[in-house]
mmCIF file of C-alpha atoms in Angstrom:
data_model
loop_
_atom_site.group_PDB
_atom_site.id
_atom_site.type_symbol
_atom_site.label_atom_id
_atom_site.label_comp_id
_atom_site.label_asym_id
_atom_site.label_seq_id
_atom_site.Cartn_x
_atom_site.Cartn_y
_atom_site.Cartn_z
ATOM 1 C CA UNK A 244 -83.407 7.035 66.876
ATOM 2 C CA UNK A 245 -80.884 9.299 65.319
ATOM 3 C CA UNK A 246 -82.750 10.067 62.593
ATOM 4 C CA UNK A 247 -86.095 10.961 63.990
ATOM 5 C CA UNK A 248 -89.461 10.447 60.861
ATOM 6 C CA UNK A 249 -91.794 12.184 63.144
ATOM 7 C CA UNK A 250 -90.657 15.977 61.320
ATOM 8 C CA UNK A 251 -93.987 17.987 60.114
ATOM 9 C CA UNK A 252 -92.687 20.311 57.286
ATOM 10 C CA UNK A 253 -95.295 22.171 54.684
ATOM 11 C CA UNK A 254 -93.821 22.630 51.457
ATOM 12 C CA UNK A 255 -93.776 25.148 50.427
ATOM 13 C CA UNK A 256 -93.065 27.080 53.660
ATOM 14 C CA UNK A 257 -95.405 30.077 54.480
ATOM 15 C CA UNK A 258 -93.726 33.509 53.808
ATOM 16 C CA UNK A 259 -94.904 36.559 55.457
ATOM 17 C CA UNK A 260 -94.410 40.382 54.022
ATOM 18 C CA UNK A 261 -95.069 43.249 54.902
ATOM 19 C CA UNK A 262 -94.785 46.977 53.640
ATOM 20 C CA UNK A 263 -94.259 49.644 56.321
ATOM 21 C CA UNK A 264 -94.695 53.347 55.256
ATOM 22 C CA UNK A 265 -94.305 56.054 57.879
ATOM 23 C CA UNK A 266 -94.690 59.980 57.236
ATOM 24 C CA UNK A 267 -92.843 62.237 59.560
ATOM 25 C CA UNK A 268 -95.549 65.340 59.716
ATOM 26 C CA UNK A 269 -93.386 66.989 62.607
ATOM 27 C CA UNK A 270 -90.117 66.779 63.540
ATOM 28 C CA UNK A 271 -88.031 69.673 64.533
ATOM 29 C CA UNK A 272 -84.538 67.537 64.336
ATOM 30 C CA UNK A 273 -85.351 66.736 60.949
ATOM 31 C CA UNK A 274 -85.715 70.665 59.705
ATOM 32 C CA UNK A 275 -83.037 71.428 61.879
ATOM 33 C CA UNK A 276 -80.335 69.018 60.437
ATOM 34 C CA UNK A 277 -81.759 69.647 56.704
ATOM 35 C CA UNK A 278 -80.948 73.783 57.876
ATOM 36 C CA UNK A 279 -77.369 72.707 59.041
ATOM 37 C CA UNK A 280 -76.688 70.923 55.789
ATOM 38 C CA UNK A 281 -78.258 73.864 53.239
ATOM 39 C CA UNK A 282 -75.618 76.335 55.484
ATOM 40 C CA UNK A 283 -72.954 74.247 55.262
ATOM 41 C CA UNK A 284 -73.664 74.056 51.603
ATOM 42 C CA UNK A 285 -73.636 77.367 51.424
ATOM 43 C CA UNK A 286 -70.321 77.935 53.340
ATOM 44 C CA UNK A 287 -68.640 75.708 50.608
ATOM 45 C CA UNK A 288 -70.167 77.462 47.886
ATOM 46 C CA UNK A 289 -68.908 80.815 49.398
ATOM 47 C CA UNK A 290 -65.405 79.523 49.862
ATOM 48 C CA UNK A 291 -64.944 78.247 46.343
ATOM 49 C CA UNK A 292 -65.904 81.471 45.099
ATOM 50 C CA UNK A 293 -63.565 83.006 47.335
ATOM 51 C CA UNK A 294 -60.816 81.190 45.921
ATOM 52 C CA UNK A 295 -62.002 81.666 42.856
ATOM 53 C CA UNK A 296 -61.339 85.548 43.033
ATOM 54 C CA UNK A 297 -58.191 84.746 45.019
ATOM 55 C CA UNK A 298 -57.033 83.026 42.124
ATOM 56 C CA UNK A 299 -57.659 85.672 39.747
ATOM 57 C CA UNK A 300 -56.410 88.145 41.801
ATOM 58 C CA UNK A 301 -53.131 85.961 42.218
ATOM 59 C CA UNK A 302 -53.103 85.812 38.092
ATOM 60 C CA UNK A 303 -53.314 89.545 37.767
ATOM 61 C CA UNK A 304 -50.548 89.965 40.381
ATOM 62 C CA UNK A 305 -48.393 87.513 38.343
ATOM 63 C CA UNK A 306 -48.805 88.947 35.050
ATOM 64 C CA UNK A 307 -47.769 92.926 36.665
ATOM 65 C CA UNK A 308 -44.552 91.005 38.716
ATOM 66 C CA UNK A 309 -43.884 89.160 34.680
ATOM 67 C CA UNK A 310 -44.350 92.894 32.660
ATOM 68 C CA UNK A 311 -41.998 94.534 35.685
ATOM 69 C CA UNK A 312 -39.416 91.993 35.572
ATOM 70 C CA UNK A 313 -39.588 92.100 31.732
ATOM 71 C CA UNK A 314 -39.221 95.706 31.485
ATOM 72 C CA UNK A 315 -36.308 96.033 33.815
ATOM 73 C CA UNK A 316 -34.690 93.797 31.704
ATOM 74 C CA UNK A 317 -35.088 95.610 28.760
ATOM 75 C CA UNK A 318 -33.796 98.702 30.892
ATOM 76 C CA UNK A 319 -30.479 97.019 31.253
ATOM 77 C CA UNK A 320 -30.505 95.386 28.261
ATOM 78 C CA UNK A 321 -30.515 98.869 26.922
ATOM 79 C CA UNK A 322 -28.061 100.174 29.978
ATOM 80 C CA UNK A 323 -25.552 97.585 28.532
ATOM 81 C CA UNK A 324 -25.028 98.563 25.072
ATOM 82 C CA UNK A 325 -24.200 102.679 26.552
ATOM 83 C CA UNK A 326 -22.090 101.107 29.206
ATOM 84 C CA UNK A 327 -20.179 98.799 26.390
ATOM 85 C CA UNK A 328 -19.967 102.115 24.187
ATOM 86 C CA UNK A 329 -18.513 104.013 27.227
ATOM 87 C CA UNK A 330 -16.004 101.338 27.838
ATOM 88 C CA UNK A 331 -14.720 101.675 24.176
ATOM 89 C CA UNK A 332 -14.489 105.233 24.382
ATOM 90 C CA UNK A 333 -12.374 105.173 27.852
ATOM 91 C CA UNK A 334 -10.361 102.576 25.378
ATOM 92 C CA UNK A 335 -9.764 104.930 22.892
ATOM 93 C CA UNK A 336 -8.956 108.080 25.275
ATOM 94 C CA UNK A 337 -6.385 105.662 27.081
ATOM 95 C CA UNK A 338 -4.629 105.202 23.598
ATOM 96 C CA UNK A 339 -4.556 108.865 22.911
ATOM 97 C CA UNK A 340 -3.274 109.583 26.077
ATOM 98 C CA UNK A 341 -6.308 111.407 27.328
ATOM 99 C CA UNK A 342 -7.741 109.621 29.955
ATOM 100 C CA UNK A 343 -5.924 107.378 32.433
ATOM 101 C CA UNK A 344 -5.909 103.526 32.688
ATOM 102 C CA UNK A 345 -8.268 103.985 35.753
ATOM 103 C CA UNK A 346 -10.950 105.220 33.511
ATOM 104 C CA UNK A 347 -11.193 102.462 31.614
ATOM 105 C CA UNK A 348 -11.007 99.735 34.740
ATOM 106 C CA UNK A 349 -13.789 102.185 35.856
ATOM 107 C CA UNK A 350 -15.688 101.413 32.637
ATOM 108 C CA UNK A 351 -15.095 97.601 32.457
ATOM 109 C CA UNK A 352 -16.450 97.420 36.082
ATOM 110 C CA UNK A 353 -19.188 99.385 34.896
ATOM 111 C CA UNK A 354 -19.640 97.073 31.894
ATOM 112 C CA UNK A 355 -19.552 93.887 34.312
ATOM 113 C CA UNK A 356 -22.034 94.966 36.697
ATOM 114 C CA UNK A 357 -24.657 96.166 34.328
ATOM 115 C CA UNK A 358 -24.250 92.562 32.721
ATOM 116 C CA UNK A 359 -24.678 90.872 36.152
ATOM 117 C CA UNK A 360 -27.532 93.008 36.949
ATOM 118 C CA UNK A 361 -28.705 92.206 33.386
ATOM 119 C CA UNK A 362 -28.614 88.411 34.009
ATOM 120 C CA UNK A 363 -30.358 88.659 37.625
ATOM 121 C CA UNK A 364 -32.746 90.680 35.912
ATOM 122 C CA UNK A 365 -33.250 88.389 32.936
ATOM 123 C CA UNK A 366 -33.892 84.973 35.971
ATOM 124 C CA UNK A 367 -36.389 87.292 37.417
ATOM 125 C CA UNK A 368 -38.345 87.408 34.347
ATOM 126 C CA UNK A 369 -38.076 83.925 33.355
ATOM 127 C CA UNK A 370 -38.943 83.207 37.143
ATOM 128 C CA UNK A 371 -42.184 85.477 36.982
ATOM 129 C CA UNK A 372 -43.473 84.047 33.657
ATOM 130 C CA UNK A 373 -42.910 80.177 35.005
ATOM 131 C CA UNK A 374 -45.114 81.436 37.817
ATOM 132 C CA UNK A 375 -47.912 82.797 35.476
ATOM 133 C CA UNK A 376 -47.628 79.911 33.309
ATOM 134 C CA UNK A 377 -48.155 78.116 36.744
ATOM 135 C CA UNK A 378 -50.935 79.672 37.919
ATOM 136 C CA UNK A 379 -52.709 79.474 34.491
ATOM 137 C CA UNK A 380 -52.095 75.682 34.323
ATOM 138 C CA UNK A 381 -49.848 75.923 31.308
ATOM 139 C CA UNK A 382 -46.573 74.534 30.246
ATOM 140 C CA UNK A 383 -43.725 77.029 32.277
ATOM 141 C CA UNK A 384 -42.208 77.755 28.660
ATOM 142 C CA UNK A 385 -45.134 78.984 27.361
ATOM 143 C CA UNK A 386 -44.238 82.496 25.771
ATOM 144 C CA UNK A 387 -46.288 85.443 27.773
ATOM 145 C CA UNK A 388 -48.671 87.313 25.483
ATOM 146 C CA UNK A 389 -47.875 91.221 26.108
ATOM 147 C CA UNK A 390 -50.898 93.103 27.126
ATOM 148 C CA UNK A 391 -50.444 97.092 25.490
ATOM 149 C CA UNK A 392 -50.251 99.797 28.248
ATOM 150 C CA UNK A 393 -53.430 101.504 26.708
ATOM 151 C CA UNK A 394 -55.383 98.541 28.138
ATOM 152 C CA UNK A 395 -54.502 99.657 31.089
ATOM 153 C CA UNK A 396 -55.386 103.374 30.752
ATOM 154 C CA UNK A 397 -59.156 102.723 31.902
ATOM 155 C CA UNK A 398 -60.634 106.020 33.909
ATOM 156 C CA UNK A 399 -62.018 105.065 37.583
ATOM 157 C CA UNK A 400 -65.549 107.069 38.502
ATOM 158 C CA UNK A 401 -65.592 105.827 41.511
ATOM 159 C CA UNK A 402 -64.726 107.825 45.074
ATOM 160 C CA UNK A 403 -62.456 105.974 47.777
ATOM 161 C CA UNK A 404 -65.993 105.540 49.778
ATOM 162 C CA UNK A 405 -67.838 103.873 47.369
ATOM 163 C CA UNK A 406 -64.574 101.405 46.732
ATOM 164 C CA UNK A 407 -64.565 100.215 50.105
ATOM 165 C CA UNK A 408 -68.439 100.578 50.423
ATOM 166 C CA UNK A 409 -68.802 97.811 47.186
ATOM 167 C CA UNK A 410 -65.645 95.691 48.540
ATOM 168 C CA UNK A 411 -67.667 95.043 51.665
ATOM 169 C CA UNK A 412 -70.380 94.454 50.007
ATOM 170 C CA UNK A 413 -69.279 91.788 47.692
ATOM 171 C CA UNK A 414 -66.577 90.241 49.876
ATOM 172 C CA UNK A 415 -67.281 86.078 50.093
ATOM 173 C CA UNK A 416 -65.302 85.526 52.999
ATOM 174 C CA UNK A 417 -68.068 87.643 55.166
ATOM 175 C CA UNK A 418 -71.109 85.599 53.234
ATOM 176 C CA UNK A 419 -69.272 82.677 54.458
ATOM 177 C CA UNK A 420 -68.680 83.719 58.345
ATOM 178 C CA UNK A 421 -72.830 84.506 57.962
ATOM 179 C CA UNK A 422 -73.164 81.126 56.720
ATOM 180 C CA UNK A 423 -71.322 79.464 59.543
ATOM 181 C CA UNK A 424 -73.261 81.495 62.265
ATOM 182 C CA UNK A 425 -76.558 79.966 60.468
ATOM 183 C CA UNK A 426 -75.389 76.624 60.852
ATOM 184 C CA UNK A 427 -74.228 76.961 64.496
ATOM 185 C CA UNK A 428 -77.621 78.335 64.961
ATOM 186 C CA UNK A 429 -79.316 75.177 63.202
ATOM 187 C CA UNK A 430 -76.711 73.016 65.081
ATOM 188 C CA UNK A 431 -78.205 74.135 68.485
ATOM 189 C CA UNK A 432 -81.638 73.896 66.990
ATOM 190 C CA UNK A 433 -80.836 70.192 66.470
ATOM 191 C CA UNK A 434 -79.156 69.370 69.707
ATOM 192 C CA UNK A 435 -82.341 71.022 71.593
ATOM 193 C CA UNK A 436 -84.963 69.335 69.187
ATOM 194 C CA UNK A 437 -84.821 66.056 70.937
ATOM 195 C CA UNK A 438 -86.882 67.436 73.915
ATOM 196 C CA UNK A 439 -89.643 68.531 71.446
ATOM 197 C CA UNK A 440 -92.309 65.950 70.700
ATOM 198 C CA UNK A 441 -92.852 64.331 66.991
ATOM 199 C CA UNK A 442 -95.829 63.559 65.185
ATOM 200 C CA UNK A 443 -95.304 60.618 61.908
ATOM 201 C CA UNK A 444 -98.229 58.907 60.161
#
Protein backbone atom coordinates (compact mmCIF):
# COMPACT_ATOMS: atom_id res chain seq x y z
CA UNK A 1 0.00 0.00 0.00
CA UNK A 2 2.93 2.29 0.29
CA UNK A 3 4.09 1.77 -2.85
CA UNK A 4 1.07 2.16 -5.02
CA UNK A 5 1.55 -0.04 -9.06
CA UNK A 6 -1.50 1.64 -10.29
CA UNK A 7 0.96 4.92 -11.76
CA UNK A 8 0.14 5.62 -15.69
CA UNK A 9 3.37 7.30 -17.02
CA UNK A 10 4.09 7.64 -21.07
CA UNK A 11 7.59 7.52 -21.80
CA UNK A 12 8.66 9.57 -23.23
CA UNK A 13 6.65 12.45 -21.69
CA UNK A 14 4.87 14.88 -24.15
CA UNK A 15 6.69 18.29 -24.47
CA UNK A 16 4.94 21.29 -25.63
CA UNK A 17 6.71 24.55 -27.40
CA UNK A 18 5.86 27.29 -28.49
CA UNK A 19 7.36 30.46 -30.30
CA UNK A 20 5.75 33.82 -29.46
CA UNK A 21 6.67 36.84 -31.71
CA UNK A 22 5.02 40.19 -31.02
CA UNK A 23 5.65 43.55 -33.09
CA UNK A 24 5.07 46.75 -31.28
CA UNK A 25 3.62 49.00 -34.41
CA UNK A 26 2.71 51.88 -31.83
CA UNK A 27 3.87 52.76 -28.75
CA UNK A 28 4.55 56.24 -27.69
CA UNK A 29 6.59 55.07 -24.32
CA UNK A 30 8.76 53.18 -26.44
CA UNK A 31 9.88 56.37 -28.80
CA UNK A 32 9.78 58.36 -25.88
CA UNK A 33 12.32 56.39 -23.68
CA UNK A 34 14.54 55.57 -26.97
CA UNK A 35 14.43 59.93 -27.24
CA UNK A 36 15.51 60.15 -23.49
CA UNK A 37 18.37 57.75 -24.02
CA UNK A 38 19.75 59.37 -27.64
CA UNK A 39 19.71 62.95 -25.33
CA UNK A 40 21.28 61.61 -22.64
CA UNK A 41 23.79 60.23 -25.04
CA UNK A 42 24.23 63.25 -26.32
CA UNK A 43 24.70 65.14 -22.97
CA UNK A 44 27.69 62.73 -22.30
CA UNK A 45 29.13 63.21 -25.55
CA UNK A 46 28.94 67.05 -25.01
CA UNK A 47 30.53 66.86 -21.60
CA UNK A 48 33.51 64.80 -22.63
CA UNK A 49 34.22 67.19 -25.20
CA UNK A 50 33.94 69.83 -22.79
CA UNK A 51 36.54 68.43 -20.75
CA UNK A 52 38.34 67.71 -23.45
CA UNK A 53 38.93 71.52 -24.27
CA UNK A 54 39.12 72.12 -20.51
CA UNK A 55 41.98 70.00 -20.51
CA UNK A 56 43.74 71.63 -23.21
CA UNK A 57 43.04 74.81 -22.07
CA UNK A 58 44.45 73.72 -18.54
CA UNK A 59 47.77 72.42 -20.63
CA UNK A 60 48.23 75.74 -22.32
CA UNK A 61 47.80 77.55 -18.98
CA UNK A 62 50.49 75.24 -17.50
CA UNK A 63 53.02 75.54 -20.07
CA UNK A 64 52.68 79.94 -19.88
CA UNK A 65 52.76 79.53 -15.63
CA UNK A 66 56.24 76.85 -16.56
CA UNK A 67 57.91 79.63 -19.34
CA UNK A 68 57.00 82.59 -16.55
CA UNK A 69 58.40 80.84 -13.69
CA UNK A 70 61.39 79.81 -15.88
CA UNK A 71 62.12 83.18 -17.04
CA UNK A 72 61.99 84.86 -13.70
CA UNK A 73 64.45 82.60 -12.75
CA UNK A 74 66.73 83.35 -15.26
CA UNK A 75 66.05 87.13 -14.28
CA UNK A 76 67.57 86.50 -10.93
CA UNK A 77 69.82 84.14 -11.92
CA UNK A 78 71.19 86.99 -13.91
CA UNK A 79 70.29 89.67 -10.89
CA UNK A 80 72.71 87.48 -8.78
CA UNK A 81 75.88 87.54 -10.55
CA UNK A 82 75.54 91.98 -10.64
CA UNK A 83 74.51 91.80 -7.05
CA UNK A 84 77.70 89.34 -6.22
CA UNK A 85 79.88 91.84 -8.42
CA UNK A 86 78.46 94.82 -6.40
CA UNK A 87 79.22 93.14 -3.18
CA UNK A 88 82.95 92.74 -4.23
CA UNK A 89 83.22 96.15 -5.25
CA UNK A 90 81.68 97.60 -1.78
CA UNK A 91 84.63 94.99 -0.58
CA UNK A 92 87.18 96.62 -2.29
CA UNK A 93 86.01 100.41 -1.57
CA UNK A 94 85.87 99.32 2.24
CA UNK A 95 89.66 98.35 1.93
CA UNK A 96 90.57 101.57 0.28
CA UNK A 97 88.85 103.44 2.67
CA UNK A 98 86.21 104.73 0.33
CA UNK A 99 83.11 103.46 1.26
CA UNK A 100 81.99 102.53 4.77
CA UNK A 101 81.47 99.04 6.33
CA UNK A 102 77.65 99.74 5.96
CA UNK A 103 77.98 99.59 2.27
CA UNK A 104 79.12 96.44 2.09
CA UNK A 105 76.48 94.84 4.87
CA UNK A 106 74.16 96.73 2.43
CA UNK A 107 75.56 94.64 -0.44
CA UNK A 108 75.72 91.20 1.31
CA UNK A 109 72.00 91.72 2.24
CA UNK A 110 71.51 92.52 -1.20
CA UNK A 111 73.45 89.42 -2.28
CA UNK A 112 71.29 87.17 0.22
CA UNK A 113 68.00 88.23 -0.83
CA UNK A 114 68.46 88.02 -4.53
CA UNK A 115 69.68 84.33 -3.74
CA UNK A 116 66.53 83.63 -1.65
CA UNK A 117 64.39 85.12 -4.21
CA UNK A 118 66.49 83.08 -6.68
CA UNK A 119 65.71 79.76 -4.90
CA UNK A 120 61.80 80.58 -4.43
CA UNK A 121 61.95 81.38 -7.91
CA UNK A 122 63.84 78.29 -9.02
CA UNK A 123 60.73 75.82 -6.67
CA UNK A 124 58.30 77.76 -8.68
CA UNK A 125 59.62 76.51 -11.83
CA UNK A 126 60.27 73.07 -10.88
CA UNK A 127 56.66 73.26 -9.29
CA UNK A 128 55.07 74.51 -12.70
CA UNK A 129 56.86 71.93 -14.91
CA UNK A 130 55.78 68.86 -12.35
CA UNK A 131 52.33 70.27 -13.03
CA UNK A 132 52.67 70.18 -16.91
CA UNK A 133 54.33 66.97 -16.77
CA UNK A 134 51.11 66.14 -14.72
CA UNK A 135 48.66 67.22 -16.81
CA UNK A 136 50.35 65.63 -19.90
CA UNK A 137 50.52 62.22 -18.13
CA UNK A 138 54.29 62.15 -18.07
CA UNK A 139 56.95 61.38 -15.60
CA UNK A 140 57.21 64.97 -13.26
CA UNK A 141 61.08 65.00 -14.26
CA UNK A 142 60.50 65.05 -17.64
CA UNK A 143 62.61 68.08 -19.07
CA UNK A 144 60.05 70.86 -20.67
CA UNK A 145 60.64 71.36 -24.39
CA UNK A 146 60.94 75.36 -24.88
CA UNK A 147 58.51 76.64 -27.36
CA UNK A 148 60.43 79.99 -29.32
CA UNK A 149 58.56 83.32 -28.72
CA UNK A 150 58.07 83.68 -32.59
CA UNK A 151 55.52 80.85 -32.26
CA UNK A 152 53.76 82.93 -30.44
CA UNK A 153 53.83 86.06 -32.66
CA UNK A 154 50.63 84.85 -34.71
CA UNK A 155 48.43 88.10 -36.00
CA UNK A 156 44.58 87.91 -34.79
CA UNK A 157 41.94 89.15 -37.75
CA UNK A 158 39.39 88.83 -35.75
CA UNK A 159 37.21 91.90 -33.94
CA UNK A 160 36.22 91.51 -30.10
CA UNK A 161 32.49 90.80 -31.61
CA UNK A 162 33.19 88.11 -33.68
CA UNK A 163 35.41 86.46 -30.61
CA UNK A 164 32.61 86.31 -28.40
CA UNK A 165 30.10 85.77 -31.34
CA UNK A 166 32.25 82.21 -32.31
CA UNK A 167 32.84 81.41 -28.39
CA UNK A 168 29.08 81.18 -28.07
CA UNK A 169 28.76 79.50 -30.81
CA UNK A 170 31.04 76.65 -30.20
CA UNK A 171 30.75 76.50 -26.41
CA UNK A 172 29.80 72.53 -25.32
CA UNK A 173 28.58 73.33 -22.07
CA UNK A 174 25.40 75.21 -23.83
CA UNK A 175 24.98 72.02 -26.44
CA UNK A 176 24.83 70.11 -23.31
CA UNK A 177 22.14 72.32 -21.20
CA UNK A 178 20.07 71.91 -24.88
CA UNK A 179 20.58 68.35 -24.55
CA UNK A 180 19.26 68.06 -21.05
CA UNK A 181 16.10 70.23 -21.85
CA UNK A 182 15.47 67.48 -24.77
CA UNK A 183 15.56 64.79 -22.44
CA UNK A 184 13.35 66.41 -19.76
CA UNK A 185 11.09 66.98 -22.63
CA UNK A 186 11.24 63.13 -23.70
CA UNK A 187 11.08 62.31 -19.92
CA UNK A 188 7.56 63.93 -19.69
CA UNK A 189 6.71 62.44 -23.03
CA UNK A 190 7.29 59.06 -21.33
CA UNK A 191 5.60 59.62 -18.04
CA UNK A 192 2.35 60.89 -20.10
CA UNK A 193 2.60 58.00 -22.76
CA UNK A 194 0.99 55.49 -20.53
CA UNK A 195 -2.50 57.10 -21.06
CA UNK A 196 -2.05 56.73 -24.88
CA UNK A 197 -3.24 53.47 -26.38
CA UNK A 198 -0.72 50.79 -28.15
CA UNK A 199 -1.09 48.82 -31.10
CA UNK A 200 1.59 45.30 -31.34
CA UNK A 201 1.12 42.50 -33.88
Amino acid sequence: NRFPTNISVTLPQRHDSRLRLTQSLFNEGIRANYAVARSRFDGQHLAMRAAARQLAGEVQTAYLLEATARRAAEIYRAALTLVQENERGAGRLLAAGRATPEAVQRAVAERAGVEQQLAEARERHLAAARQLNQLRRRPLDTPIEVIPDAAFDLALEVSADSAVRLALAGREELWQVEAGERTAGAARRAATAQYLPSLAL
